[in-house]
Short mmCIF file of C-alpha atoms and ligand atoms in Angstrom, two decimals:
data_model
loop_
_atom_site.label_atom_id
_atom_site.label_comp_id
_atom_site.label_asym_id
_atom_site.label_seq_id
_atom_site.Cartn_x
_atom_site.Cartn_y
_atom_site.Cartn_z
CA MET A 877 -13.38 16.60 -13.94
CA ARG A 878 -12.26 13.29 -15.43
CA ALA A 879 -12.26 10.23 -13.20
CA ALA A 880 -11.92 6.46 -13.58
CA ILE A 881 -15.08 4.79 -12.33
CA PHE A 882 -15.47 1.21 -11.12
CA VAL A 883 -18.80 0.35 -12.77
CA GLU A 884 -19.10 -3.44 -12.63
CA PRO A 885 -17.32 -6.34 -10.91
CA ASN A 886 -14.49 -7.79 -13.00
CA GLY A 887 -15.16 -5.30 -15.79
CA PRO A 888 -13.06 -2.43 -17.14
CA MET A 889 -13.17 0.95 -15.46
CA SER A 890 -14.94 3.78 -17.25
CA VAL A 891 -13.11 7.10 -17.62
CA GLU A 892 -15.75 9.83 -17.67
CA ASP A 893 -16.51 13.42 -16.88
CA VAL A 894 -18.06 13.72 -13.42
CA THR A 895 -19.11 16.66 -11.27
CA PRO A 896 -17.44 16.98 -7.84
CA THR A 897 -19.78 17.54 -4.92
CA ASP A 898 -19.29 20.73 -2.91
CA PRO A 899 -16.64 20.35 -0.20
CA GLY A 900 -17.72 20.52 3.44
CA PRO A 901 -16.12 22.73 6.10
CA ARG A 902 -13.46 20.12 6.99
CA ASP A 903 -12.82 19.02 3.40
CA VAL A 904 -9.90 19.74 1.14
CA VAL A 905 -9.87 19.75 -2.67
CA VAL A 906 -6.65 18.31 -4.08
CA ARG A 907 -5.45 18.42 -7.68
CA ILE A 908 -4.01 14.94 -8.22
CA THR A 909 -0.52 15.00 -9.73
CA ALA A 910 0.23 11.26 -9.62
CA SER A 911 -1.52 8.08 -8.54
CA GLY A 912 -0.04 4.62 -8.17
CA VAL A 913 -1.95 1.54 -9.32
CA CYS A 914 -2.15 -0.95 -6.45
CA HIS A 915 -3.47 -4.49 -6.12
CA SER A 916 -6.04 -3.27 -3.59
CA ASP A 917 -7.77 -1.37 -6.40
CA LEU A 918 -7.90 -4.65 -8.28
CA HIS A 919 -9.28 -6.33 -5.16
CA VAL A 920 -12.25 -3.95 -5.26
CA ILE A 921 -12.92 -4.79 -8.90
CA SER A 922 -12.63 -8.54 -8.23
CA GLY A 923 -14.79 -8.37 -5.11
CA ALA A 924 -12.04 -9.43 -2.69
CA LEU A 925 -12.49 -6.06 -0.96
CA PRO A 926 -16.23 -5.41 -0.67
CA MET A 927 -17.25 -2.05 -2.15
CA PRO A 928 -20.31 -1.57 -4.33
CA PRO A 929 -20.04 0.20 -7.70
CA PRO A 930 -20.09 2.87 -8.93
CA ALA A 931 -17.07 4.39 -7.22
CA ILE A 932 -13.91 6.32 -7.99
CA LEU A 933 -10.99 4.03 -7.21
CA GLY A 934 -7.38 4.93 -6.42
CA HIS A 935 -5.90 5.29 -2.93
CA GLU A 936 -2.19 5.93 -3.55
CA GLY A 937 -1.82 9.52 -4.64
CA ALA A 938 -0.11 12.86 -4.25
CA GLY A 939 -1.20 16.32 -5.27
CA ILE A 940 -1.54 20.01 -4.59
CA VAL A 941 -4.20 21.61 -2.38
CA GLU A 942 -6.59 23.67 -4.53
CA ALA A 943 -9.16 24.71 -1.92
CA VAL A 944 -9.84 24.23 1.79
CA GLY A 945 -13.06 24.32 3.83
CA ALA A 946 -13.69 27.02 6.44
CA GLU A 947 -12.74 24.77 9.40
CA VAL A 948 -9.56 23.28 7.89
CA LYS A 949 -6.69 24.29 10.15
CA GLY A 950 -3.60 22.40 9.02
CA LEU A 951 -3.54 22.84 5.25
CA ALA A 952 -3.54 25.78 2.86
CA VAL A 953 -3.94 26.30 -0.88
CA GLY A 954 -0.71 25.35 -2.65
CA ASP A 955 0.45 22.77 -0.08
CA ARG A 956 1.88 19.56 -1.45
CA VAL A 957 0.12 16.57 0.09
CA ILE A 958 0.04 12.78 0.08
CA GLY A 959 -3.27 11.00 0.61
CA SER A 960 -3.40 8.62 3.57
CA PHE A 961 -5.71 5.71 2.78
CA ILE A 962 -6.35 5.33 6.48
CA PRO A 963 -7.05 8.74 8.03
CA ALA A 964 -5.08 9.98 10.99
CA CYS A 965 -7.58 12.03 12.99
CA GLY A 966 -5.10 12.53 15.81
CA VAL A 967 -7.66 12.41 18.62
CA CYS A 968 -9.34 8.98 18.63
CA TRP A 969 -8.47 6.16 21.05
CA HIS A 970 -6.01 4.55 18.60
CA CYS A 971 -4.45 7.77 17.31
CA LEU A 972 -3.71 8.76 20.92
CA ARG A 973 -1.83 5.46 21.35
CA ASP A 974 0.45 5.81 18.31
CA GLU A 975 -1.85 3.54 16.32
CA SER A 976 -3.18 5.88 13.66
CA HIS A 977 -3.11 2.93 11.24
CA LEU A 978 -6.15 1.71 13.21
CA CYS A 979 -7.82 5.15 13.40
CA ASP A 980 -11.46 5.00 14.49
CA ASN A 981 -12.38 7.20 11.52
CA THR A 982 -11.16 4.66 8.93
CA TYR A 983 -14.70 4.01 7.74
CA THR A 984 -16.12 7.44 8.55
CA VAL A 985 -14.17 9.06 5.72
CA MET A 986 -15.59 6.61 3.18
CA GLY A 987 -19.17 7.60 3.87
CA SER A 988 -19.58 10.70 1.71
CA PRO A 989 -20.27 10.77 -2.04
CA ARG A 990 -17.61 12.96 -3.60
CA ALA A 991 -18.84 13.33 -7.17
CA VAL A 992 -21.87 12.74 -9.37
CA ARG A 993 -22.02 11.00 -12.73
CA ALA A 994 -23.67 12.61 -15.75
CA ASP A 995 -26.85 10.61 -15.04
CA GLY A 996 -26.96 11.91 -11.45
CA THR A 997 -25.64 8.76 -9.73
CA PRO A 998 -23.54 9.64 -6.66
CA LEU A 999 -19.99 8.29 -6.52
CA MET A 1000 -18.25 7.07 -3.40
CA THR A 1001 -14.44 6.99 -3.34
CA MET A 1002 -12.00 4.28 -2.38
CA THR A 1003 -10.88 4.74 1.23
CA GLY A 1004 -12.25 8.29 1.17
CA LEU A 1005 -9.67 9.32 -1.45
CA GLY A 1006 -10.36 8.38 -5.08
CA THR A 1007 -7.05 9.27 -6.69
CA PHE A 1008 -7.85 8.00 -10.21
CA ALA A 1009 -9.20 11.43 -11.07
CA GLU A 1010 -8.04 14.92 -11.87
CA TYR A 1011 -9.19 16.14 -8.44
CA MET A 1012 -10.26 14.56 -5.18
CA THR A 1013 -12.25 16.03 -2.33
CA CYS A 1014 -11.43 14.43 0.99
CA ASP A 1015 -11.42 15.04 4.71
CA GLU A 1016 -8.45 16.94 6.10
CA MET A 1017 -7.61 13.93 8.31
CA SER A 1018 -6.83 11.90 5.14
CA LEU A 1019 -4.02 14.20 4.01
CA VAL A 1020 -0.42 14.73 5.11
CA LYS A 1021 1.50 17.84 4.07
CA ILE A 1022 4.96 17.20 2.63
CA GLU A 1023 7.69 19.69 1.82
CA THR A 1024 10.07 18.11 -0.68
CA ASP A 1025 11.31 18.17 -4.27
CA VAL A 1026 10.78 14.40 -4.74
CA PRO A 1027 8.95 13.92 -8.10
CA ASP A 1028 5.18 13.44 -8.04
CA ALA A 1029 5.17 9.84 -9.31
CA GLN A 1030 7.53 8.76 -6.52
CA LEU A 1031 5.65 10.74 -3.89
CA ALA A 1032 2.41 9.00 -4.85
CA LEU A 1033 3.86 5.59 -3.97
CA VAL A 1034 4.38 6.74 -0.39
CA GLY A 1035 0.58 6.92 -0.07
CA CYS A 1036 0.22 3.13 0.02
CA GLY A 1037 2.80 0.65 -1.22
CA VAL A 1038 5.96 2.20 0.16
CA THR A 1039 4.53 3.03 3.56
CA THR A 1040 2.96 -0.42 3.82
CA GLY A 1041 6.13 -2.26 2.81
CA VAL A 1042 8.84 -0.25 4.51
CA GLY A 1043 6.58 0.08 7.55
CA ALA A 1044 6.05 -3.70 7.67
CA ALA A 1045 9.81 -4.09 8.11
CA LEU A 1046 10.53 -1.09 10.35
CA ASN A 1047 7.33 -0.79 12.40
CA THR A 1048 5.46 -4.11 12.40
CA ALA A 1049 8.38 -6.56 12.48
CA LYS A 1050 10.98 -4.09 13.80
CA VAL A 1051 13.74 -5.81 11.80
CA GLN A 1052 17.10 -5.44 13.55
CA PRO A 1053 20.63 -5.22 12.09
CA GLY A 1054 21.79 -8.72 11.15
CA ASP A 1055 18.29 -10.21 10.95
CA THR A 1056 17.31 -12.56 8.14
CA VAL A 1057 14.23 -11.85 6.05
CA ALA A 1058 12.21 -13.48 3.26
CA VAL A 1059 9.62 -11.64 1.18
CA ILE A 1060 6.98 -13.63 -0.73
CA GLY A 1061 5.62 -11.48 -3.55
CA CYS A 1062 7.73 -8.71 -5.03
CA GLY A 1063 5.35 -6.13 -6.48
CA GLY A 1064 5.41 -2.55 -5.23
CA VAL A 1065 4.74 -3.47 -1.60
CA GLY A 1066 7.14 -6.44 -1.57
CA GLN A 1067 9.95 -4.34 -3.05
CA SER A 1068 9.27 -1.82 -0.31
CA VAL A 1069 9.55 -4.51 2.36
CA ILE A 1070 12.91 -5.46 0.83
CA GLN A 1071 14.07 -1.85 0.96
CA GLY A 1072 12.82 -1.47 4.52
CA ALA A 1073 14.75 -4.59 5.54
CA ARG A 1074 17.86 -3.20 3.82
CA ILE A 1075 17.46 0.16 5.63
CA ALA A 1076 17.09 -1.75 8.92
CA GLY A 1077 20.37 -3.58 8.27
CA ALA A 1078 19.10 -7.11 7.59
CA SER A 1079 21.97 -9.43 6.68
CA VAL A 1080 20.00 -11.77 4.43
CA ILE A 1081 17.01 -10.63 2.34
CA ILE A 1082 15.46 -13.35 0.18
CA ALA A 1083 13.04 -12.26 -2.56
CA VAL A 1084 10.52 -14.96 -3.54
CA ASP A 1085 8.60 -14.39 -6.77
CA PRO A 1086 7.87 -16.45 -9.89
CA VAL A 1087 8.36 -13.43 -12.19
CA ALA A 1088 11.97 -12.89 -13.35
CA LEU A 1089 11.50 -9.12 -13.77
CA LYS A 1090 10.46 -8.80 -10.14
CA ARG A 1091 13.31 -10.98 -8.85
CA GLU A 1092 15.79 -8.88 -10.82
CA ALA A 1093 14.26 -5.64 -9.53
CA ALA A 1094 14.48 -7.04 -5.98
CA LEU A 1095 18.18 -7.81 -6.32
CA GLY A 1096 18.69 -4.21 -7.48
CA LEU A 1097 16.78 -2.80 -4.49
CA GLY A 1098 18.47 -4.70 -1.68
CA ALA A 1099 17.64 -8.40 -1.83
CA THR A 1100 20.70 -10.58 -1.27
CA HIS A 1101 19.11 -13.69 -2.81
CA ALA A 1102 16.22 -14.43 -5.14
CA VAL A 1103 14.13 -17.59 -5.10
CA ASP A 1104 11.93 -18.77 -7.98
CA PRO A 1105 9.11 -20.86 -6.47
CA GLY A 1106 8.84 -22.56 -9.85
CA GLU A 1107 12.20 -24.22 -9.23
CA GLY A 1108 11.20 -26.15 -6.15
CA ASP A 1109 9.56 -25.74 -2.75
CA PRO A 1110 10.23 -22.12 -1.74
CA VAL A 1111 10.20 -23.06 1.95
CA GLU A 1112 13.05 -25.51 1.43
CA GLN A 1113 14.93 -23.01 -0.77
CA VAL A 1114 14.66 -20.32 1.93
CA LYS A 1115 15.72 -22.74 4.67
CA ALA A 1116 18.70 -23.82 2.57
CA LEU A 1117 19.82 -20.16 2.46
CA THR A 1118 19.55 -19.77 6.26
CA GLY A 1119 21.46 -22.75 7.63
CA GLY A 1120 18.30 -24.89 7.65
CA ARG A 1121 16.73 -22.72 10.36
CA GLY A 1122 14.47 -20.40 8.42
CA VAL A 1123 14.35 -16.63 8.60
CA ASP A 1124 13.71 -14.26 11.49
CA TYR A 1125 10.86 -12.65 9.53
CA ALA A 1126 8.94 -14.00 6.54
CA PHE A 1127 6.66 -11.42 4.92
CA GLU A 1128 3.69 -12.52 2.82
CA VAL A 1129 2.83 -9.75 0.37
CA ILE A 1130 0.34 -11.46 -1.93
CA GLY A 1131 -2.77 -12.13 0.15
CA LEU A 1132 -3.28 -15.87 -0.26
CA PRO A 1133 -3.80 -18.23 2.68
CA ALA A 1134 -1.45 -20.78 1.07
CA THR A 1135 1.45 -18.33 0.85
CA VAL A 1136 0.80 -17.06 4.39
CA ALA A 1137 1.20 -20.69 5.48
CA GLN A 1138 4.45 -20.83 3.48
CA ALA A 1139 5.69 -17.70 5.25
CA PHE A 1140 4.87 -19.31 8.59
CA ASP A 1141 6.87 -22.39 7.55
CA MET A 1142 9.80 -20.21 6.41
CA ALA A 1143 10.09 -18.49 9.79
CA ARG A 1144 12.64 -19.94 12.21
CA SER A 1145 11.68 -21.19 15.66
CA GLY A 1146 10.93 -18.01 17.58
CA GLY A 1147 10.61 -16.07 14.35
CA ALA A 1148 7.54 -14.48 12.80
CA ALA A 1149 5.46 -14.53 9.67
CA VAL A 1150 4.05 -11.12 8.78
CA ALA A 1151 0.82 -11.10 6.76
CA VAL A 1152 0.89 -7.94 4.63
CA GLY A 1153 -1.09 -8.99 1.55
CA VAL A 1154 -4.85 -8.49 1.64
CA SER A 1155 -6.78 -11.75 1.24
CA HIS A 1156 -10.34 -12.12 -0.03
CA PHE A 1157 -12.54 -10.95 2.83
CA THR A 1158 -14.14 -14.39 3.21
CA GLU A 1159 -10.82 -16.27 3.59
CA SER A 1160 -9.34 -17.71 6.77
CA ILE A 1161 -5.69 -18.46 7.37
CA THR A 1162 -4.65 -21.76 8.96
CA VAL A 1163 -1.27 -22.44 10.53
CA PRO A 1164 -0.06 -25.63 12.23
CA SER A 1165 -0.50 -25.56 16.00
CA PHE A 1166 2.72 -27.26 17.13
CA PRO A 1167 5.13 -24.73 15.56
CA LEU A 1168 2.90 -21.90 16.84
CA VAL A 1169 3.22 -23.09 20.44
CA LEU A 1170 6.21 -25.40 20.75
CA SER A 1171 8.45 -23.45 18.35
CA GLU A 1172 7.00 -20.15 19.54
CA LYS A 1173 6.47 -18.89 16.03
CA ARG A 1174 4.37 -15.78 15.68
CA LEU A 1175 1.91 -14.69 13.01
CA LEU A 1176 1.63 -10.90 12.78
CA GLY A 1177 -1.00 -8.95 10.90
CA CYS A 1178 0.10 -5.73 9.26
CA VAL A 1179 -2.05 -2.92 7.92
CA TYR A 1180 -0.49 0.17 6.33
CA GLY A 1181 2.91 -0.85 7.69
CA SER A 1182 1.72 -0.03 11.22
CA ALA A 1183 2.62 3.48 10.13
CA GLN A 1184 1.90 6.74 11.90
CA VAL A 1185 1.57 8.67 8.65
CA ARG A 1186 2.24 12.13 10.06
CA ARG A 1187 5.52 10.79 11.43
CA ASP A 1188 6.33 8.23 8.73
CA PHE A 1189 5.50 10.00 5.44
CA PRO A 1190 8.13 12.70 6.12
CA ARG A 1191 10.55 10.03 7.36
CA LEU A 1192 10.14 7.97 4.18
CA VAL A 1193 10.46 11.03 1.95
CA GLY A 1194 13.66 11.84 3.84
CA PHE A 1195 14.99 8.36 3.00
CA VAL A 1196 14.21 9.08 -0.68
CA GLU A 1197 15.88 12.50 -0.59
CA ASN A 1198 19.02 10.98 0.91
CA GLY A 1199 19.26 8.05 -1.46
CA ARG A 1200 18.36 5.43 1.14
CA LEU A 1201 15.04 4.50 -0.48
CA ASP A 1202 14.93 4.01 -4.27
CA LEU A 1203 11.46 4.72 -5.60
CA ALA A 1204 12.52 5.63 -9.14
CA ASN A 1205 13.39 2.01 -9.88
CA MET A 1206 10.07 0.74 -8.51
CA ILE A 1207 8.15 2.62 -11.21
CA THR A 1208 8.05 0.44 -14.30
CA ARG A 1209 5.87 2.81 -16.33
CA THR A 1210 3.78 5.96 -16.19
CA LEU A 1211 0.49 6.32 -18.08
CA PRO A 1212 -2.30 8.89 -18.54
CA LEU A 1213 -5.65 8.40 -16.78
CA ASP A 1214 -7.26 7.26 -20.05
CA ASP A 1215 -4.96 4.21 -20.06
CA ILE A 1216 -6.04 3.05 -16.58
CA ASN A 1217 -7.34 -0.29 -17.84
CA GLU A 1218 -4.02 -1.00 -19.55
CA ALA A 1219 -2.30 -0.36 -16.21
CA PHE A 1220 -4.56 -2.94 -14.55
CA ARG A 1221 -3.95 -5.44 -17.35
CA ALA A 1222 -0.18 -5.05 -16.93
CA MET A 1223 -0.44 -5.44 -13.15
CA THR A 1224 -2.56 -8.59 -13.49
CA ALA A 1225 -0.09 -9.99 -16.04
CA GLY A 1226 2.84 -9.40 -13.66
CA GLU A 1227 4.56 -7.11 -16.17
CA VAL A 1228 5.23 -4.24 -13.78
CA VAL A 1229 6.47 -3.51 -10.29
CA ARG A 1230 4.35 -0.33 -10.21
CA SER A 1231 2.47 1.69 -12.81
CA VAL A 1232 1.76 5.32 -12.00
CA ILE A 1233 -1.03 7.40 -13.53
CA VAL A 1234 0.22 10.93 -14.18
ZN1 ZN B 1226 -2.66 0.05 -2.01
ZN1 ZN B 1227 -7.85 8.56 14.76
#
């Protein structure tokens, strides 16, 4: 099969023919129909997320089940599935407490080589998936069956960006009708936070991004205001739009300590900053102590939108089916696997909300 391989830090990916390893008894072989290109893939290439090459990247994908191992109980050949970049085993300590986004098997599923290069080198896969390929072999606990007619490219986005963003609003922050929200960084995840806030009934949704295309997309997807940080201090601009108080929830969707601090400053007294973006693994985030204590501001971490994927993937797809969640307008372009490096260039250049490999 063809797959895009991360071969060297900060270098281009190599699209090559590789040989899948034989699936185990609890594994499932999926024919990938669409795969979104996410900043976390870029973080692996840049070294912000530690993962040694060579590896098949891609963790936001949908597809069709081609084969199942002898012990697979919940999936059958022909099922339509979305890959979950954190598995949901259903039986670990966290899964039993509605915290499958913290599943104890998060790292277990990354431990098996899933293909071999022509020279015999084994290939690991990003988050146990590896969706930048024609096929992926993964553990059953990393897949969620979906019955829907939503197009493949849109379904793929549910695997990471949409679940992370909408979940950040609905699950992590629990935005309530009438709440005020700011979103720093309006790529695929940020646009999903905006849509989640709209679905929750937020009264004010402020999109903060230096790229005009992303601000315009945000206004089309539910933002009520757009702020260009190039036109003055974004904290002051957000406060000016909220009676000087700041917002109930400020989401940081870039992954930089400086913008997390901005989100903290944008939150009102008693409000919260929600850190959604993934920072370099060596970074620390610093917030001022007085507002934390005396203004009772909160700083919330958010992974995978605090989502319970077996509950939330179908819920999100339902929003799409009923016109409540617009994924079509989050997809700026679709490309073939051979153009994967062009997709990464466009993402780095800020030219796209989301590219999807089809
Ligand atoms: Zn992602
Ligand atoms: Zn679990």
